[in-house]
């Protein structure tokens, strides 16, 4: 080894030891006859000292020539520092260097490689390997590593078998576009990259594997956001001979295990809520339960008092922001502008202040008396000091708008504390979702999800009302995982494809293998997949999953470091029998 210790290891106990360290020069402070160098590796920073008089002249000169990010090996004696730095664990000692070897010089890095950096996003992504030298970035990947190890530990202890499934496959519908790969030996044919290993894990159940898991890359060609990457990682799982309850318990167990082992947190009980309630009370299928602010519907109370906007609205619904009656006129105007932005799309915002003297002041005083407003306050459970915010319109849009407003108010009032974790199972999702664009039903989860038995007759009469044995794990308003009990017989699966608008031939062509497998003894089964990157981001307290991915892509799906995607050579295209002709 080039080193006897790491740069994070030496303490007062090591004084007078001869040691060798190797690492990167983080900083050089040259005070003429006295040079300090901060030497960094993954474990920490240790100070090196070179002093005129006691340090050899050549050595002093060599030290003076060190630049940022040079890779060096330094040998010398551990001594006690005269002025100690209690901010770093090695702050009581320094190394009086007797030998210095430059293992590799470095160009001046394009940004400062410290916790606080001057590098913007784009620059840091282009030089991601340098960005990864920064503690704050590396620590996120270390968290990811811990999560991965603990996941494997838990799953193994629960008798799950980790099986790898192929990456060059045929389309698995998870609601996104496929990435495709041309086949050289089968000209004109393409593989699809898995949006998830869904069909394979179900086939493994037919094979009798009984409990499968895999920490696996999935690929979805979707528009990107902070919590989406074209390739991302799932903890993918499937179980046989289980009920929904068994799956929820097993994966509540995994979540609990991760919180305990990785964060030292004893997770509170995971609440349950139906999809219908989530939509009714939070306007959202992934409610953030770190704060209350439930929706209160006001139709009964507010209609028929001459206020046309409410009278003509399908739904009048509001939230009560505790203690926000102090909001100034300006703040309230800003809030109104905020809900009217095209991204939110509300027509306006009605507010009622419950003043500390018990009086109520609203923007609709013309139509509603104090008694009326008192009745609203009662419906909201409001107290003096609270602010009631009310939106109206068609039910679907208004719920969505109010959900956004609720999250904003939660944020503004400091109720979305990143160190508090509120897990929730959302259950009883609808099986199908109407898609305006294509004018047909889509599987809300995926086409292999089983309808609730009692709802099957509704498939013919009211498909939108059929509930599925499907569930999501939500933490702090983020969908962390989702799964379902599956269909395991050919007839139901065929029926499902029919309702999704597949012709018999299409269904056969795309999923014939699965339906055939169901004819060879398929056990009842179900499973779930966790978005691993998101789970890491929640644990680490960030919004962006990118921080938890070693080499992420930017918002246009580009890896700016390796410059991909890129065109390929003529010969490669030739081999693939492909000619590229871009449409205008
Ligand atoms: N394959 C599903 C997904 O990726 C998860 C599951 O149903 O197990 O969302």
XYZ file of C-alpha atoms and ligand atoms in Angstrom:
593
model
C 0.000 0.000 0.000
C 1.136 3.498 -0.730
C -0.266 4.662 2.587
C -0.213 3.571 6.205
C -3.351 5.508 7.134
C -6.217 7.335 5.473
C -6.622 11.097 5.618
C -9.446 10.774 8.122
C -7.810 8.521 10.615
C -5.038 10.117 12.654
C -5.659 11.467 16.157
C -3.643 12.617 19.181
C -2.956 8.946 20.035
C -0.895 8.705 16.851
C 1.549 11.428 17.839
C 5.174 10.595 17.107
C 4.277 7.870 14.629
C 5.892 7.827 11.213
C 3.067 7.638 8.681
C 2.415 7.833 4.955
C -0.743 9.334 3.512
C -1.920 9.558 -0.065
C -4.626 11.779 -1.455
C -5.576 14.975 -3.248
C -4.335 18.443 -2.421
C -7.379 20.362 -1.370
C -5.702 23.597 -0.416
C -2.211 25.042 -0.075
C -1.528 27.951 2.272
C 1.912 29.399 1.712
C 3.125 31.896 4.319
C 6.641 32.153 2.952
C 8.687 29.926 5.171
C 5.645 27.987 6.274
C 3.417 25.888 4.057
C 0.274 24.039 5.048
C -1.383 21.579 2.733
C -4.796 20.042 3.283
C -4.652 16.505 1.985
C -7.988 14.898 1.209
C -9.262 11.434 0.479
C -12.633 9.791 0.840
C -12.148 9.458 4.601
C -11.287 13.030 5.525
C -8.689 15.772 5.457
C -5.318 15.842 7.198
C -3.067 18.862 7.438
C 0.515 18.580 6.231
C 3.104 21.088 7.404
C 6.374 22.160 5.791
C 8.501 24.613 7.767
C 11.627 26.522 6.787
C 14.502 25.545 9.025
C 13.322 22.123 9.974
C 12.126 21.091 6.481
C 14.634 20.345 3.766
C 14.868 23.206 1.281
C 14.095 21.083 -1.782
C 11.124 19.623 -0.042
C 9.829 23.081 0.849
C 10.171 24.104 -2.773
C 8.353 21.015 -3.926
C 5.527 21.744 -1.520
C 5.319 25.327 -2.781
C 4.701 24.000 -6.266
C 1.742 21.813 -5.349
C -1.496 22.780 -7.012
C -5.105 22.013 -6.203
C -6.055 18.384 -6.827
C -2.482 17.132 -7.291
C -2.321 13.495 -6.205
C 0.494 13.088 -3.700
C 2.011 10.740 -1.222
C 3.379 12.370 1.918
C 5.396 10.652 4.629
C 6.361 12.123 7.941
C 5.824 12.392 11.656
C 2.462 12.945 13.338
C 2.743 15.985 15.624
C 0.317 17.888 17.811
C -1.021 21.092 16.280
C -0.448 24.310 18.132
C -3.730 25.767 16.968
C -6.269 22.999 16.804
C -9.265 22.817 14.466
C -12.226 21.291 16.253
C -14.291 21.229 13.055
C -12.543 18.161 11.652
C -11.776 14.875 13.408
C -8.069 15.080 12.536
C -7.913 18.707 13.710
C -5.621 18.085 16.689
C -2.702 16.770 14.682
C -0.697 17.521 11.566
C 2.022 15.704 9.638
C 5.506 17.137 9.602
C 6.431 15.937 6.159
C 9.877 14.446 5.464
C 9.135 13.005 2.049
C 6.731 14.156 -0.636
C 6.015 12.387 -3.874
C 3.791 13.846 -6.559
C 1.980 10.802 -7.891
C 0.186 12.861 -10.509
C -0.120 16.575 -11.089
C -3.522 18.035 -11.967
C -4.863 20.785 -14.156
C -6.612 23.542 -12.235
C -10.082 22.075 -11.668
C -12.994 23.914 -13.289
C -14.658 24.511 -9.923
C -13.781 24.413 -6.251
C -13.910 20.894 -4.901
C -15.272 21.604 -1.453
C -18.690 21.408 0.178
C -19.358 24.985 -0.910
C -18.470 25.167 -4.570
C -18.520 27.843 -7.232
C -19.438 25.304 -9.915
C -22.894 25.582 -11.489
C -25.013 22.532 -12.248
C -23.934 22.116 -15.854
C -20.258 22.410 -15.114
C -20.431 19.967 -12.239
C -22.288 17.464 -14.414
C -19.723 17.762 -17.199
C -17.010 17.013 -14.646
C -19.097 14.721 -12.522
C -16.032 12.679 -11.544
C -14.672 15.826 -9.879
C -18.023 16.677 -8.331
C -18.030 13.199 -6.805
C -14.846 14.094 -4.922
C -16.873 16.527 -2.825
C -17.937 15.179 0.550
C -21.531 16.341 0.264
C -21.923 14.497 -3.011
C -20.043 11.367 -2.033
C -22.003 11.054 1.201
C -25.222 10.779 -0.809
C -23.854 7.814 -2.708
C -22.663 6.286 0.531
C -26.205 6.578 1.841
C -27.385 4.827 -1.304
C -24.840 2.092 -0.751
C -26.062 1.531 2.830
C -29.663 1.408 1.653
C -28.748 -1.172 -0.942
C -26.888 -3.384 1.509
C -29.671 -3.164 4.090
C -32.293 -3.940 1.471
C -30.433 -7.090 0.469
C -29.987 -8.046 4.108
C -33.695 -7.726 4.867
C -34.880 -9.417 1.705
C -32.469 -12.304 2.132
C -33.573 -12.782 5.729
C -37.184 -12.921 4.487
C -36.271 -15.728 2.080
C -36.408 -13.655 -1.097
C -34.169 -14.821 -3.936
C -32.413 -12.178 -6.008
C -32.760 -13.077 -9.676
C -31.502 -11.004 -12.576
C -33.840 -10.566 -15.512
C -32.827 -9.564 -19.022
C -32.358 -6.017 -20.228
C -32.933 -6.643 -23.916
C -36.579 -7.566 -23.937
C -39.951 -6.838 -25.448
C -42.131 -3.970 -24.314
C -43.528 -4.089 -20.759
C -46.265 -1.519 -20.464
C -45.804 0.705 -17.427
C -47.358 3.682 -19.115
C -44.238 5.210 -20.625
C -42.522 5.009 -23.996
C -39.954 2.279 -24.523
C -36.316 2.802 -25.275
C -35.491 0.490 -28.144
C -32.322 -1.206 -29.344
C -31.922 -2.439 -32.906
C -30.953 -6.050 -33.433
C -28.041 -6.668 -35.816
C -28.726 -10.332 -36.392
C -32.428 -9.757 -36.885
C -32.451 -6.808 -39.269
C -35.380 -4.468 -38.851
C -36.246 -5.869 -35.424
C -35.830 -4.164 -32.098
C -35.519 -5.036 -28.478
C -37.167 -2.825 -25.894
C -35.414 -1.971 -22.646
C -37.532 -2.957 -19.648
C -39.762 -0.282 -18.150
C -39.736 -2.801 -15.299
C -39.167 -6.557 -15.035
C -42.917 -7.000 -14.495
C -43.621 -9.934 -16.805
C -40.409 -11.744 -15.863
C -41.091 -11.603 -12.170
C -44.558 -12.975 -12.775
C -43.060 -15.790 -14.857
C -40.664 -16.503 -11.974
C -43.725 -17.036 -9.800
C -45.041 -19.522 -12.359
C -41.605 -21.170 -12.058
C -42.187 -21.572 -8.343
C -39.592 -19.090 -7.078
C -42.191 -17.922 -4.601
C -40.283 -14.875 -3.316
C -38.242 -12.854 -5.802
C -36.487 -9.547 -5.574
C -34.013 -7.593 -7.616
C -32.358 -4.217 -7.341
C -32.719 -3.406 -10.966
C -32.335 -0.698 -13.582
C -35.515 0.265 -15.420
C -35.833 2.485 -18.465
C -38.681 4.796 -19.364
C -38.702 7.355 -22.108
C -40.677 10.111 -20.418
C -40.360 13.830 -19.959
C -37.867 14.388 -17.184
C -38.282 16.171 -13.864
C -36.389 16.417 -10.607
C -37.630 13.018 -9.526
C -37.402 11.282 -12.891
C -34.474 9.933 -14.869
C -34.657 7.910 -18.101
C -32.893 5.097 -16.289
C -33.617 4.577 -12.649
C -33.428 1.828 -10.070
C -36.188 -0.194 -8.482
C -36.290 -2.614 -5.610
C -38.504 -5.002 -7.529
C -40.330 -7.779 -5.688
C -42.895 -10.499 -6.223
C -44.478 -13.086 -3.914
C -46.695 -16.147 -4.395
C -49.585 -17.427 -2.293
C -50.089 -14.114 -0.551
C -52.862 -11.638 0.040
C -52.506 -7.896 -0.323
C -52.198 -7.719 3.454
C -49.116 -9.985 3.396
C -47.430 -7.795 0.835
C -48.180 -4.589 2.697
C -46.796 -6.083 5.897
C -43.653 -7.445 4.268
C -42.791 -4.134 2.656
C -43.775 -2.058 5.613
C -41.181 -4.297 7.267
C -38.573 -3.402 4.659
C -39.302 0.308 5.043
C -39.114 0.051 8.805
C -35.861 -1.907 8.590
C -34.279 0.726 6.340
C -35.334 3.603 8.580
C -34.023 1.792 11.640
C -30.708 0.585 10.234
C -29.818 3.482 7.964
C -31.324 6.457 9.806
C -31.680 5.207 13.361
C -35.362 6.121 13.193
C -38.195 3.988 14.529
C -40.848 4.572 11.874
C -44.356 5.216 13.092
C -47.272 3.045 12.040
C -47.902 3.189 8.309
C -51.432 4.537 7.958
C -53.818 3.314 5.285
C -56.103 5.408 3.124
C -58.244 4.511 0.153
C -57.565 6.219 -3.137
C -61.076 7.682 -2.937
C -60.356 9.301 0.433
C -56.964 10.530 -0.677
C -58.629 12.330 -3.580
C -61.506 13.628 -1.463
C -59.433 14.949 1.422
C -56.148 15.828 -0.255
C -56.966 16.050 -3.968
C -54.009 13.826 -4.598
C -53.177 10.127 -4.662
C -49.988 10.768 -2.719
C -50.934 13.006 0.171
C -48.245 14.593 2.279
C -49.350 13.747 5.809
C -46.734 15.789 7.604
C -49.511 18.308 8.035
C -53.260 18.148 8.235
C -55.058 20.868 6.264
C -57.680 18.470 4.932
C -60.100 19.517 2.224
C -63.522 20.627 3.411
C -66.342 20.602 0.877
C -68.688 23.530 1.160
C -71.326 22.978 -1.542
C -74.178 22.631 0.950
C -73.219 25.755 2.853
C -72.429 28.206 0.129
C -74.842 27.668 -2.711
C -77.985 29.704 -3.168
C -76.751 32.941 -1.593
C -76.451 34.855 -4.817
C -72.753 34.336 -5.441
C -72.834 33.203 -9.065
C -69.371 31.684 -9.158
C -70.168 29.309 -6.317
C -73.701 28.689 -7.525
C -72.508 27.480 -10.897
C -69.546 25.471 -9.589
C -69.593 21.694 -9.410
C -67.421 21.757 -6.303
C -66.589 24.408 -3.728
C -63.826 23.194 -1.502
C -61.273 24.733 0.802
C -58.532 24.311 3.344
C -57.895 25.950 6.670
C -54.371 27.254 7.197
C -53.798 27.346 10.929
C -52.480 30.628 12.240
C -52.330 32.262 8.821
C -54.940 34.993 9.442
C -52.000 37.319 9.845
C -51.307 37.110 6.134
C -51.079 40.630 4.754
C -53.062 41.965 1.861
C -49.938 41.654 -0.253
C -49.373 38.031 0.701
C -52.981 37.201 -0.087
C -52.754 38.926 -3.453
C -49.643 36.918 -4.184
C -51.436 33.746 -3.233
C -54.276 34.638 -5.584
C -51.820 35.305 -8.403
C -50.122 32.017 -7.586
C -53.283 29.942 -7.983
C -54.149 31.808 -11.171
C -50.846 30.935 -12.851
C -51.408 28.699 -15.878
C -49.587 25.839 -14.131
C -52.283 25.833 -11.448
C -55.139 27.261 -13.474
C -57.619 28.419 -10.809
C -59.963 31.244 -11.753
C -59.680 32.961 -8.400
C -59.286 32.457 -4.677
C -61.775 33.238 -1.960
C -60.383 33.722 1.512
C -61.860 34.167 4.938
C -59.781 35.519 7.788
C -60.818 34.417 11.240
C -59.531 37.410 13.158
C -58.247 37.068 16.690
C -61.214 39.131 17.962
C -63.515 36.423 16.610
C -64.776 38.429 13.628
C -64.692 36.950 10.154
C -63.572 38.888 7.105
C -63.916 37.472 3.644
C -63.540 38.478 0.035
C -67.178 37.585 -0.464
C -68.732 39.573 2.395
C -71.231 40.944 -0.094
C -72.899 37.551 -0.359
C -72.303 35.959 3.013
C -73.241 37.213 6.469
C -71.180 36.711 9.626
C -73.517 33.837 10.452
C -72.827 32.243 7.098
C -69.098 32.633 7.577
C -69.375 31.259 11.079
C -70.937 28.155 9.607
C -67.990 27.869 7.186
C -65.557 28.258 10.075
C -67.329 25.506 11.905
C -67.127 23.214 8.889
C -63.380 23.883 8.720
C -62.911 23.483 12.449
C -61.291 26.922 12.238
C -60.269 28.994 15.233
C -59.450 32.670 15.617
C -56.127 33.278 13.878
C -56.825 30.870 11.021
C -57.138 31.570 7.332
C -59.636 29.705 5.161
C -58.870 29.410 1.466
C -61.585 28.323 -0.932
C -61.536 27.330 -4.589
C -64.378 26.398 -6.882
C -64.926 24.919 -10.310
C -65.274 21.495 -11.866
C -64.522 18.856 -9.290
C -61.517 17.230 -10.903
C -59.615 20.438 -11.662
C -60.474 22.145 -8.426
C -59.211 19.232 -6.348
C -55.954 19.306 -8.234
C -55.604 23.053 -7.794
C -56.386 22.921 -4.096
C -53.922 20.103 -3.656
C -51.190 22.348 -5.066
C -52.297 25.204 -2.851
C -52.301 22.927 0.189
C -48.721 21.881 -0.513
C -47.687 25.485 -1.015
C -49.304 26.573 2.242
C -47.633 23.637 3.988
C -44.313 24.787 2.588
C -44.876 28.467 3.410
C -45.942 27.693 6.956
C -42.918 25.446 7.506
C -44.973 22.291 7.926
C -43.002 20.112 5.547
C -40.079 19.277 7.765
C -37.582 17.034 5.964
C -36.624 15.271 9.148
C -40.174 14.108 9.816
C -41.404 11.008 7.963
C -45.084 10.230 7.460
C -45.595 6.984 5.585
C -48.924 5.974 4.102
C -50.365 3.082 2.124
C -52.845 4.299 -0.449
C -55.062 1.347 -1.357
C -57.992 0.484 -3.638
C -56.801 2.345 -6.691
C -59.132 2.354 -9.685
C -58.259 -0.369 -12.172
C -58.712 1.860 -15.186
C -58.196 5.475 -15.983
C -59.900 7.335 -18.811
C -57.481 8.944 -21.204
C -58.932 12.018 -22.909
C -56.321 12.083 -25.619
C -56.846 8.567 -26.923
C -60.478 8.367 -25.754
C -60.020 5.022 -24.123
C -59.244 3.382 -20.823
C -55.683 2.792 -19.687
C -54.557 0.535 -16.898
C -53.950 2.833 -13.956
C -51.172 0.582 -12.643
C -50.471 -1.894 -15.442
C -52.537 -4.448 -17.374
C -51.563 -7.334 -15.081
C -53.259 -5.846 -12.034
C -56.204 -7.775 -10.738
C -59.575 -6.101 -10.286
C -61.319 -6.554 -6.958
C -63.420 -9.643 -7.341
C -66.621 -7.925 -6.280
C -66.072 -5.197 -8.882
C -65.559 -7.496 -11.888
C -69.211 -7.228 -13.048
C -68.749 -3.450 -13.257
C -66.191 -3.986 -16.019
C -69.065 -4.264 -18.466
C -71.286 -1.522 -17.049
C -69.034 1.099 -15.440
C -65.370 0.294 -16.072
C -64.156 3.536 -14.489
C -65.614 2.465 -11.134
C -63.785 -0.863 -10.925
C -61.308 -0.908 -8.075
C -58.037 -2.804 -8.237
C -56.057 -4.709 -5.671
C -53.397 -2.085 -6.089
C -51.491 -0.036 -3.557
C -48.842 2.654 -3.321
C -46.463 3.444 -0.528
C -46.270 7.194 -0.059
C -43.846 9.007 2.218
C -44.149 12.769 2.726
C -46.131 13.219 -0.480
C -43.754 11.202 -2.620
C -44.759 7.951 -4.252
C -42.071 5.565 -3.071
C -43.497 2.303 -4.314
C -46.432 0.722 -5.996
C -47.712 -2.729 -6.698
C -50.692 -4.990 -6.970
C -52.120 -8.445 -6.699
C -51.935 -9.840 -10.209
C -54.285 -11.566 -12.509
C -53.157 -15.195 -12.669
C -55.566 -16.766 -15.096
C -55.781 -16.466 -18.822
C -59.466 -15.624 -19.024
C -59.306 -12.610 -16.720
C -56.107 -11.444 -18.366
C -57.761 -11.671 -21.795
C -60.751 -9.762 -20.474
C -58.459 -7.058 -19.160
C -56.660 -6.712 -22.489
C -60.017 -6.449 -24.208
C -61.042 -3.583 -21.932
C -57.769 -1.857 -22.616
C -58.602 -1.875 -26.296
C -56.201 -4.612 -27.408
C -57.475 -6.805 -30.209
C -57.082 -10.515 -29.566
C -54.194 -10.677 -32.043
C -52.418 -7.712 -30.485
C -52.734 -9.174 -27.015
C -51.490 -12.517 -28.299
C -48.569 -10.952 -30.131
C -47.428 -8.851 -27.198
C -48.308 -11.004 -24.206
C -49.082 -14.451 -25.565
C -46.132 -15.873 -23.611
C -47.608 -14.692 -20.324
C -51.109 -15.918 -21.027
C -49.708 -19.255 -22.090
C -47.689 -19.459 -18.877
C -50.885 -18.898 -16.929
C -52.156 -22.161 -18.427
C -49.333 -24.161 -16.871
C -50.143 -23.760 -13.225
C -49.722 -20.119 -12.215
C -49.937 -19.532 -8.468
C -51.843 -16.541 -7.128
C -49.229 -13.819 -6.772
C -48.593 -10.152 -6.258
C -45.772 -7.744 -5.706
C -44.448 -4.259 -5.528
C -41.590 -2.126 -6.720
C -39.943 0.688 -4.791
C -38.361 3.604 -6.609
C -34.952 3.210 -5.069
C -33.572 6.584 -6.144
C -36.583 8.359 -4.664
C -36.316 6.402 -1.464
C -32.694 7.514 -1.168
C -33.665 11.129 -1.862
C -36.319 11.017 0.871
C -33.844 9.569 3.341
C -31.272 12.167 2.374
C -33.766 15.032 2.520
C -33.513 16.138 -1.132
C -36.023 16.758 -3.871
C -33.775 15.631 -6.663
C -32.995 11.976 -7.273
C -30.063 13.064 -9.412
C -27.926 13.649 -6.338
C -28.235 9.957 -5.523
C -27.172 8.711 -8.932
C -23.451 8.557 -9.650
C -23.710 9.601 -13.281
C -27.137 11.116 -13.904
C -28.587 12.611 -17.046
C -29.740 16.194 -17.424
C -33.258 17.403 -18.163
C -32.935 16.611 -21.830
C -31.887 13.060 -21.052
C -28.298 13.837 -21.947
C -25.186 12.678 -20.186
C -23.082 15.797 -20.697
C -19.959 14.128 -19.349
C -19.697 11.322 -21.886
C -21.791 13.293 -24.375
C -24.527 10.794 -24.965
C -26.783 10.229 -26.844
C -24.705 10.719 -29.964
C -24.744 9.726 -33.595
C -23.080 6.430 -34.488
C -20.643 5.497 -37.228
C -21.819 4.704 -40.763
C -20.382 1.182 -40.396
C -22.432 0.565 -37.278
C -25.573 1.635 -39.089
C -24.586 -0.540 -42.033
C -24.219 -3.560 -39.742
C -27.644 -2.860 -38.304
C -29.118 -2.484 -41.795
C -30.404 0.899 -40.713
C -30.471 4.159 -42.592
C -31.102 7.282 -40.540
C -33.423 9.747 -42.116
C -34.812 12.210 -39.630
C -38.310 13.473 -40.214
C -38.514 17.208 -40.633
N -43.896 -3.112 -12.185
C -44.535 -2.158 -11.347
C -43.901 -0.785 -11.527
O -42.794 -0.673 -12.040
C -44.466 -2.512 -9.904
C -45.268 -3.712 -9.570
O -46.434 -3.784 -9.905
O -44.715 -4.577 -8.876
O -44.469 0.205 -11.127
